[in-house]
mmCIF file of N, CA and C in Angstrom:
data_model
loop_
_atom_site.group_PDB
_atom_site.id
_atom_site.type_symbol
_atom_site.label_atom_id
_atom_site.label_comp_id
_atom_site.label_asym_id
_atom_site.label_seq_id
_atom_site.Cartn_x
_atom_site.Cartn_y
_atom_site.Cartn_z
ATOM 1 N N MET A 1 203.190 176.457 136.767
ATOM 2 C CA MET A 1 202.936 177.058 137.722
ATOM 3 C C MET A 1 201.618 177.698 137.661
ATOM 4 N N LYS A 2 200.835 177.339 138.881
ATOM 5 C CA LYS A 2 199.504 178.005 138.971
ATOM 6 C C LYS A 2 199.382 179.538 139.679
ATOM 7 N N ARG A 3 198.576 180.040 138.988
ATOM 8 C CA ARG A 3 198.356 181.411 139.443
ATOM 9 C C ARG A 3 197.387 181.465 140.682
ATOM 10 N N LYS A 4 197.627 182.331 141.763
ATOM 11 C CA LYS A 4 196.436 182.400 142.760
ATOM 12 C C LYS A 4 195.403 183.494 142.193
ATOM 13 N N ALA A 5 194.150 182.860 142.551
ATOM 14 C CA ALA A 5 193.064 183.818 142.182
ATOM 15 C C ALA A 5 192.946 184.973 143.154
ATOM 16 N N PRO A 6 192.703 186.031 142.409
ATOM 17 C CA PRO A 6 192.482 187.280 143.260
ATOM 18 C C PRO A 6 191.480 187.274 144.291
ATOM 19 N N ARG A 7 191.720 187.962 145.377
ATOM 20 C CA ARG A 7 190.705 187.941 146.521
ATOM 21 C C ARG A 7 189.622 188.832 146.323
ATOM 22 N N PRO A 8 188.478 188.474 146.330
ATOM 23 C CA PRO A 8 187.324 189.177 146.251
ATOM 24 C C PRO A 8 187.118 190.461 147.280
ATOM 25 N N VAL A 9 186.995 191.510 146.751
ATOM 26 C CA VAL A 9 186.902 192.995 147.537
ATOM 27 C C VAL A 9 185.442 192.877 148.411
ATOM 28 N N SER A 10 185.619 192.899 149.673
ATOM 29 C CA SER A 10 184.294 192.665 150.417
ATOM 30 C C SER A 10 184.065 194.000 151.213
ATOM 31 N N GLY A 11 184.742 195.163 150.785
ATOM 32 C CA GLY A 11 184.747 196.338 151.524
ATOM 33 C C GLY A 11 185.902 196.855 152.137
ATOM 34 N N PRO A 12 186.036 197.967 152.648
ATOM 35 C CA PRO A 12 187.298 198.640 153.169
ATOM 36 C C PRO A 12 187.697 197.509 154.456
ATOM 37 N N ALA A 13 189.058 197.675 154.367
ATOM 38 C CA ALA A 13 189.721 196.735 155.555
ATOM 39 C C ALA A 13 189.589 197.647 156.709
ATOM 40 N N ALA A 14 189.583 196.898 157.941
ATOM 41 C CA ALA A 14 189.336 197.483 159.072
ATOM 42 C C ALA A 14 190.560 198.550 159.505
ATOM 43 N N PRO A 15 190.221 199.788 159.831
ATOM 44 C CA PRO A 15 191.204 200.611 160.261
ATOM 45 C C PRO A 15 192.210 200.217 161.256
ATOM 46 N N LEU A 16 193.571 200.758 160.963
ATOM 47 C CA LEU A 16 194.583 200.304 162.153
ATOM 48 C C LEU A 16 194.315 200.847 163.408
ATOM 49 N N VAL A 17 193.862 202.273 163.464
ATOM 50 C CA VAL A 17 193.533 202.884 164.571
ATOM 51 C C VAL A 17 191.911 202.879 164.748
ATOM 52 N N THR A 18 191.460 202.896 165.931
ATOM 53 C CA THR A 18 189.929 202.952 166.194
ATOM 54 C C THR A 18 189.865 204.517 166.429
ATOM 55 N N ILE A 19 188.876 205.029 165.815
ATOM 56 C CA ILE A 19 188.462 206.494 166.326
ATOM 57 C C ILE A 19 187.265 206.536 167.408
ATOM 58 N N ARG A 20 187.274 206.920 168.305
ATOM 59 C CA ARG A 20 186.370 206.954 169.381
ATOM 60 C C ARG A 20 185.770 208.315 169.692
ATOM 61 N N PRO A 21 184.594 208.423 169.794
ATOM 62 C CA PRO A 21 183.792 209.747 169.816
ATOM 63 C C PRO A 21 184.573 210.636 171.161
ATOM 64 N N PRO A 22 184.543 211.555 171.310
ATOM 65 C CA PRO A 22 185.192 212.460 172.534
ATOM 66 C C PRO A 22 184.290 212.236 173.779
ATOM 67 N N LYS A 23 185.094 212.106 174.835
ATOM 68 C CA LYS A 23 184.385 211.964 176.148
ATOM 69 C C LYS A 23 183.383 213.184 176.397
ATOM 70 N N LYS A 24 182.496 212.991 177.220
ATOM 71 C CA LYS A 24 181.741 213.817 177.485
ATOM 72 C C LYS A 24 182.396 214.466 178.511
ATOM 73 N N ALA A 25 182.162 215.911 178.655
ATOM 74 C CA ALA A 25 182.922 216.603 179.909
ATOM 75 C C ALA A 25 182.017 216.561 180.880
ATOM 76 N N GLY A 26 182.702 216.075 181.990
ATOM 77 C CA GLY A 26 181.852 215.560 183.356
ATOM 78 C C GLY A 26 181.697 217.140 184.058
ATOM 79 N N LEU A 27 181.210 217.098 185.164
ATOM 80 C CA LEU A 27 180.885 218.326 186.099
ATOM 81 C C LEU A 27 182.040 218.845 186.667
ATOM 82 N N LEU A 28 183.181 218.053 186.932
ATOM 83 C CA LEU A 28 184.543 218.590 187.468
ATOM 84 C C LEU A 28 184.978 219.168 186.657
ATOM 85 N N ARG A 29 185.043 218.369 185.192
ATOM 86 C CA ARG A 29 185.845 219.356 184.215
ATOM 87 C C ARG A 29 185.125 220.875 183.764
ATOM 88 N N LYS A 30 183.802 220.849 183.785
ATOM 89 C CA LYS A 30 183.266 221.996 183.600
ATOM 90 C C LYS A 30 183.354 223.101 184.546
ATOM 91 N N ALA A 31 183.332 222.525 185.776
ATOM 92 C CA ALA A 31 183.769 223.496 186.981
ATOM 93 C C ALA A 31 185.115 223.809 186.798
ATOM 94 N N ALA A 32 186.252 222.964 186.421
ATOM 95 C CA ALA A 32 187.576 223.486 186.218
ATOM 96 C C ALA A 32 187.567 224.466 185.266
ATOM 97 N N ARG A 33 186.907 224.451 184.222
ATOM 98 C CA ARG A 33 186.946 225.419 182.966
ATOM 99 C C ARG A 33 186.413 226.603 183.391
ATOM 100 N N VAL A 34 185.230 226.482 184.110
ATOM 101 C CA VAL A 34 184.920 227.979 184.662
ATOM 102 C C VAL A 34 185.932 228.593 185.565
ATOM 103 N N GLY A 35 186.691 227.846 186.649
ATOM 104 C CA GLY A 35 187.417 228.316 187.478
ATOM 105 C C GLY A 35 188.730 228.832 186.684
ATOM 106 N N ALA A 36 189.136 228.097 185.707
ATOM 107 C CA ALA A 36 190.249 228.537 184.919
ATOM 108 C C ALA A 36 190.014 230.012 184.106
ATOM 109 N N THR A 37 188.766 230.016 183.631
ATOM 110 C CA THR A 37 188.651 231.144 183.045
ATOM 111 C C THR A 37 188.559 232.306 183.735
ATOM 112 N N ILE A 38 187.895 232.338 185.094
ATOM 113 C CA ILE A 38 187.917 233.263 186.442
ATOM 114 C C ILE A 38 189.272 233.616 186.639
ATOM 115 N N VAL A 39 190.236 232.590 186.696
ATOM 116 C CA VAL A 39 191.455 232.896 187.381
ATOM 117 C C VAL A 39 192.323 233.605 185.989
ATOM 118 N N ALA A 40 192.136 233.342 185.080
ATOM 119 C CA ALA A 40 192.679 233.667 183.837
ATOM 120 C C ALA A 40 192.337 235.095 183.558
ATOM 121 N N ALA A 41 191.118 235.402 183.940
ATOM 122 C CA ALA A 41 190.842 236.917 183.458
ATOM 123 C C ALA A 41 191.319 237.778 184.526
ATOM 124 N N ARG A 42 191.287 237.208 185.851
ATOM 125 C CA ARG A 42 191.915 237.930 187.028
ATOM 126 C C ARG A 42 193.755 238.113 186.691
ATOM 127 N N VAL A 43 194.190 237.171 186.188
ATOM 128 C CA VAL A 43 195.526 237.228 186.060
ATOM 129 C C VAL A 43 195.860 238.298 184.885
ATOM 130 N N ALA A 44 195.002 238.259 183.852
ATOM 131 C CA ALA A 44 195.112 239.106 182.781
ATOM 132 C C ALA A 44 194.839 240.485 183.315
ATOM 133 N N ALA A 45 193.855 240.750 184.252
ATOM 134 C CA ALA A 45 193.678 242.158 184.682
ATOM 135 C C ALA A 45 194.697 242.532 185.473
ATOM 136 N N ALA A 46 195.483 241.747 186.299
ATOM 137 C CA ALA A 46 196.342 241.885 187.146
ATOM 138 C C ALA A 46 197.637 242.565 186.757
ATOM 139 N N THR A 47 197.730 241.985 185.466
ATOM 140 C CA THR A 47 199.152 242.329 184.956
ATOM 141 C C THR A 47 199.169 243.761 184.464
ATOM 142 N N GLY A 48 198.078 244.749 184.559
ATOM 143 C CA GLY A 48 198.204 245.821 184.475
ATOM 144 C C GLY A 48 197.981 246.099 182.770
ATOM 145 N N LYS A 49 198.043 245.469 182.111
ATOM 146 C CA LYS A 49 198.175 245.391 180.667
ATOM 147 C C LYS A 49 196.966 245.122 179.786
ATOM 148 N N LYS A 50 196.057 246.058 179.339
ATOM 149 C CA LYS A 50 194.929 245.694 178.599
ATOM 150 C C LYS A 50 195.133 244.967 176.908
ATOM 151 N N GLY A 51 196.391 245.020 176.584
ATOM 152 C CA GLY A 51 196.637 244.593 175.303
ATOM 153 C C GLY A 51 197.052 243.026 175.180
ATOM 154 N N VAL A 52 197.934 242.742 174.254
ATOM 155 C CA VAL A 52 198.286 241.617 174.014
ATOM 156 C C VAL A 52 199.003 240.847 175.183
ATOM 157 N N VAL A 53 199.689 241.674 176.032
ATOM 158 C CA VAL A 53 200.465 241.206 177.219
ATOM 159 C C VAL A 53 199.369 240.458 178.162
ATOM 160 N N GLY A 54 198.430 241.337 178.255
ATOM 161 C CA GLY A 54 197.444 240.827 179.378
ATOM 162 C C GLY A 54 196.668 239.422 178.871
ATOM 163 N N LEU A 55 196.380 239.566 177.653
ATOM 164 C CA LEU A 55 195.807 238.296 176.800
ATOM 165 C C LEU A 55 196.678 237.161 176.932
ATOM 166 N N LEU A 56 197.925 237.373 176.671
ATOM 167 C CA LEU A 56 198.810 236.204 176.584
ATOM 168 C C LEU A 56 198.898 235.564 177.986
ATOM 169 N N ALA A 57 198.927 236.538 179.035
ATOM 170 C CA ALA A 57 199.239 236.069 180.291
ATOM 171 C C ALA A 57 197.983 235.169 180.799
ATOM 172 N N GLY A 58 196.671 235.847 180.374
ATOM 173 C CA GLY A 58 195.512 234.942 180.851
ATOM 174 C C GLY A 58 195.404 233.773 180.103
ATOM 175 N N ALA A 59 195.733 233.759 178.830
ATOM 176 C CA ALA A 59 195.409 232.373 178.041
ATOM 177 C C ALA A 59 196.664 231.500 178.668
ATOM 178 N N GLY A 60 197.898 231.856 178.941
ATOM 179 C CA GLY A 60 198.819 231.117 179.568
ATOM 180 C C GLY A 60 198.395 230.453 180.644
ATOM 181 N N ALA A 61 197.759 231.224 181.761
ATOM 182 C CA ALA A 61 197.355 230.709 182.750
ATOM 183 C C ALA A 61 196.366 229.712 182.735
ATOM 184 N N LYS A 62 195.347 229.994 181.770
ATOM 185 C CA LYS A 62 194.325 229.093 181.597
ATOM 186 C C LYS A 62 194.679 228.034 181.223
ATOM 187 N N ARG A 63 195.720 227.861 180.070
ATOM 188 C CA ARG A 63 196.228 226.611 179.629
ATOM 189 C C ARG A 63 196.973 225.689 180.588
ATOM 190 N N LEU A 64 197.716 226.333 181.597
ATOM 191 C CA LEU A 64 198.419 225.794 182.658
ATOM 192 C C LEU A 64 197.601 225.335 183.623
ATOM 193 N N ILE A 65 196.343 225.831 183.981
ATOM 194 C CA ILE A 65 195.449 225.397 184.727
ATOM 195 C C ILE A 65 194.669 224.116 184.252
ATOM 196 N N MET A 66 194.244 224.376 183.091
ATOM 197 C CA MET A 66 193.430 223.066 182.586
ATOM 198 C C MET A 66 194.315 222.037 182.177
ATOM 199 N N ARG A 67 195.747 221.999 181.818
ATOM 200 C CA ARG A 67 196.365 220.978 181.377
ATOM 201 C C ARG A 67 197.201 220.215 182.657
ATOM 202 N N TYR A 68 197.446 221.005 183.548
ATOM 203 C CA TYR A 68 198.409 220.324 184.548
ATOM 204 C C TYR A 68 197.576 220.453 186.035
ATOM 205 N N PRO A 69 197.402 219.704 186.951
ATOM 206 C CA PRO A 69 196.924 219.991 188.131
ATOM 207 C C PRO A 69 197.764 220.688 188.986
ATOM 208 N N ALA A 70 199.155 220.399 188.931
ATOM 209 C CA ALA A 70 199.952 221.153 189.759
ATOM 210 C C ALA A 70 200.085 222.564 189.250
ATOM 211 N N GLY A 71 199.977 222.814 188.046
ATOM 212 C CA GLY A 71 199.904 224.140 187.452
ATOM 213 C C GLY A 71 198.869 224.978 187.835
ATOM 214 N N ALA A 72 197.505 224.218 188.216
ATOM 215 C CA ALA A 72 196.490 224.837 188.727
ATOM 216 C C ALA A 72 196.725 225.207 189.890
ATOM 217 N N LEU A 73 197.384 224.576 191.067
ATOM 218 C CA LEU A 73 197.502 224.949 192.067
ATOM 219 C C LEU A 73 198.631 225.978 192.168
ATOM 220 N N PHE A 74 199.628 225.853 191.235
ATOM 221 C CA PHE A 74 200.621 227.015 191.314
ATOM 222 C C PHE A 74 199.910 228.264 191.094
ATOM 223 N N VAL A 75 199.400 228.470 189.809
ATOM 224 C CA VAL A 75 198.747 229.492 189.235
ATOM 225 C C VAL A 75 197.804 230.317 190.361
ATOM 226 N N THR A 76 196.844 229.370 190.902
ATOM 227 C CA THR A 76 195.977 229.868 191.672
ATOM 228 C C THR A 76 196.615 230.225 192.949
ATOM 229 N N GLY A 77 197.367 229.494 193.412
ATOM 230 C CA GLY A 77 198.081 230.039 194.725
ATOM 231 C C GLY A 77 198.859 231.161 194.618
ATOM 232 N N ALA A 78 199.684 231.175 193.453
ATOM 233 C CA ALA A 78 200.454 232.517 193.299
ATOM 234 C C ALA A 78 199.361 233.674 193.227
ATOM 235 N N TYR A 79 198.457 233.577 192.544
ATOM 236 C CA TYR A 79 197.276 234.774 192.280
ATOM 237 C C TYR A 79 196.893 234.863 193.747
ATOM 238 N N MET A 80 196.486 233.982 194.725
ATOM 239 C CA MET A 80 195.963 234.249 195.859
ATOM 240 C C MET A 80 197.042 234.958 196.755
ATOM 241 N N ALA A 81 198.161 234.534 196.866
ATOM 242 C CA ALA A 81 199.106 234.938 197.523
ATOM 243 C C ALA A 81 199.551 236.522 197.244
ATOM 244 N N GLY A 82 199.548 236.895 195.749
ATOM 245 C CA GLY A 82 199.555 238.260 195.683
ATOM 246 C C GLY A 82 198.497 239.065 195.995
ATOM 247 N N ARG A 83 197.147 238.774 196.282
ATOM 248 C CA ARG A 83 196.107 239.292 196.652
ATOM 249 C C ARG A 83 196.291 239.527 198.258
ATOM 250 N N VAL A 84 196.612 238.315 198.689
ATOM 251 C CA VAL A 84 196.745 238.640 200.063
ATOM 252 C C VAL A 84 197.888 239.517 200.482
ATOM 253 N N TYR A 85 199.015 239.522 199.733
ATOM 254 C CA TYR A 85 200.183 240.490 200.009
ATOM 255 C C TYR A 85 199.671 241.873 199.558
ATOM 256 N N GLU A 86 198.946 242.156 198.599
ATOM 257 C CA GLU A 86 198.612 243.483 198.387
ATOM 258 C C GLU A 86 197.510 244.032 199.291
ATOM 259 N N ALA A 87 196.934 243.134 199.948
ATOM 260 C CA ALA A 87 195.619 243.742 200.844
ATOM 261 C C ALA A 87 196.677 244.019 202.291
ATOM 262 N N ASN A 88 197.574 243.046 202.562
ATOM 263 C CA ASN A 88 198.322 243.342 203.663
ATOM 264 C C ASN A 88 199.027 244.749 203.572
ATOM 265 N N ARG A 89 199.574 244.964 202.382
ATOM 266 C CA ARG A 89 200.421 246.038 201.896
ATOM 267 C C ARG A 89 199.399 247.294 202.427
ATOM 268 N N GLU A 90 198.118 247.099 201.888
ATOM 269 C CA GLU A 90 197.283 248.371 201.784
ATOM 270 C C GLU A 90 196.777 248.654 203.178
ATOM 271 N N LEU A 91 196.609 247.679 204.187
ATOM 272 C CA LEU A 91 196.391 247.773 205.572
ATOM 273 C C LEU A 91 197.523 248.417 206.409
ATOM 274 N N LYS A 92 198.629 247.884 206.014
ATOM 275 C CA LYS A 92 199.814 248.667 206.561
ATOM 276 C C LYS A 92 199.901 250.093 206.383
ATOM 277 N N ARG A 93 199.500 250.561 204.926
ATOM 278 C CA ARG A 93 199.780 251.622 204.551
ATOM 279 C C ARG A 93 198.634 252.713 205.299
ATOM 280 N N LYS A 94 197.587 251.998 205.372
ATOM 281 C CA LYS A 94 196.360 252.932 206.090
ATOM 282 C C LYS A 94 196.812 253.102 207.538
ATOM 283 N N LYS A 95 197.380 251.945 208.082
ATOM 284 C CA LYS A 95 197.625 252.211 209.576
ATOM 285 C C LYS A 95 198.630 253.199 209.899
ATOM 286 N N ALA A 96 199.730 253.281 208.776
ATOM 287 C CA ALA A 96 200.832 254.112 209.051
ATOM 288 C C ALA A 96 200.247 255.501 208.883
ATOM 289 N N GLN A 97 199.355 255.764 208.115
ATOM 290 C CA GLN A 97 198.571 256.842 207.985
ATOM 291 C C GLN A 97 197.835 257.532 208.957
ATOM 292 N N LYS A 98 197.149 256.577 209.688
ATOM 293 C CA LYS A 98 196.501 257.066 210.848
ATOM 294 C C LYS A 98 197.345 257.242 212.087
ATOM 295 N N LEU A 99 198.638 256.790 211.985
ATOM 296 C CA LEU A 99 199.414 257.074 213.279
ATOM 297 C C LEU A 99 200.148 257.983 213.019
ATOM 298 N N LEU A 100 200.302 258.825 211.933
ATOM 299 C CA LEU A 100 201.162 260.174 211.863
ATOM 300 C C LEU A 100 200.655 261.010 212.671
ATOM 301 N N SER A 101 201.454 261.825 213.417
ATOM 302 C CA SER A 101 201.096 262.592 214.599
ATOM 303 C C SER A 101 200.994 263.984 213.812
ATOM 304 N N ASP A 102 200.096 265.089 214.236
ATOM 305 C CA ASP A 102 200.314 266.140 213.761
ATOM 306 C C ASP A 102 201.330 267.107 214.436
ATOM 307 N N GLN A 103 202.208 267.327 213.617
ATOM 308 C CA GLN A 103 203.240 268.252 214.328
ATOM 309 C C GLN A 103 203.400 269.434 214.060
ATOM 310 N N SER A 104 202.112 270.061 213.983
ATOM 311 C CA SER A 104 202.228 271.789 213.581
ATOM 312 C C SER A 104 202.238 272.330 214.662
ATOM 313 N N GLY A 105 201.945 271.863 215.885
ATOM 314 C CA GLY A 105 201.811 272.734 217.140
ATOM 315 C C GLY A 105 201.575 271.795 218.328
ATOM 316 N N GLY A 106 201.540 272.485 219.520
ATOM 317 C CA GLY A 106 201.128 271.674 220.727
ATOM 318 C C GLY A 106 199.612 270.931 220.631
ATOM 319 N N ALA A 107 199.332 270.189 221.530
ATOM 320 C CA ALA A 107 198.197 269.917 221.753
ATOM 321 C C ALA A 107 196.868 270.602 222.129
ATOM 322 N N ILE A 108 195.715 270.881 221.844
ATOM 323 C CA ILE A 108 195.043 271.587 222.247
ATOM 324 C C ILE A 108 193.756 270.986 223.221
ATOM 325 N N PRO A 109 193.892 271.756 224.547
ATOM 326 C CA PRO A 109 192.989 271.058 225.388
ATOM 327 C C PRO A 109 191.525 270.924 224.907
ATOM 328 N N ILE A 110 190.675 269.924 225.348
ATOM 329 C CA ILE A 110 189.214 269.877 224.732
ATOM 330 C C ILE A 110 188.522 271.114 225.411
ATOM 331 N N GLU A 111 188.611 271.507 226.609
ATOM 332 C CA GLU A 111 187.756 272.507 227.310
ATOM 333 C C GLU A 111 187.767 273.872 226.385
ATOM 334 N N SER A 112 189.251 273.920 226.284
ATOM 335 C CA SER A 112 189.359 275.218 225.239
ATOM 336 C C SER A 112 188.820 275.193 223.726
ATOM 337 N N ALA A 113 188.698 274.058 223.347
ATOM 338 C CA ALA A 113 188.214 273.982 221.987
ATOM 339 C C ALA A 113 186.785 274.208 221.988
ATOM 340 N N ARG A 114 186.032 273.476 223.145
ATOM 341 C CA ARG A 114 184.784 273.451 223.367
ATOM 342 C C ARG A 114 184.048 275.043 223.497
ATOM 343 N N LYS A 115 184.993 275.896 224.493
ATOM 344 C CA LYS A 115 184.548 277.296 224.694
ATOM 345 C C LYS A 115 184.719 278.153 223.436
ATOM 346 N N ALA A 116 185.706 277.627 222.422
ATOM 347 C CA ALA A 116 185.948 278.361 221.019
ATOM 348 C C ALA A 116 184.747 278.044 220.040
ATOM 349 N N LEU A 117 184.053 276.804 220.455
ATOM 350 C CA LEU A 117 183.102 276.462 219.577
ATOM 351 C C LEU A 117 181.810 277.271 219.968
ATOM 352 N N LYS A 118 181.626 277.394 221.366
ATOM 353 C CA LYS A 118 180.422 278.123 221.968
ATOM 354 C C LYS A 118 180.597 279.429 221.446
ATOM 355 N N GLY A 119 181.694 280.240 221.618
ATOM 356 C CA GLY A 119 181.857 281.413 221.121
ATOM 357 C C GLY A 119 181.456 281.795 219.715
ATOM 358 N N GLN A 120 181.432 280.889 218.760
ATOM 359 C CA GLN A 120 181.141 281.327 217.482
ATOM 360 C C GLN A 120 179.792 281.661 217.124
#
């Protein structure tokens, strides 16, 4: 029985998985990253917590925005809707403040108010 001759070693075998260099970040991805950072910072500030809770909320929002396009729409839409709601509530509060009538007494005629000012 003949033995087979061993194969000569000619270097490392080809890897099973090819390793590619990372893709260059395009302009759209860079813009998305900046937008995600801004929205995440605003979400963290809007939580009213300056500690770990705000940090986690901001990081979670950024992760959701960067990972899923639908998540970006959801988080940004929810943030903008909250801003509009708060602005509307503030506007209604200011209107209600202006419409409160002074119920301390009767109305003062303008003529008597002018005479009182001249008399001083």
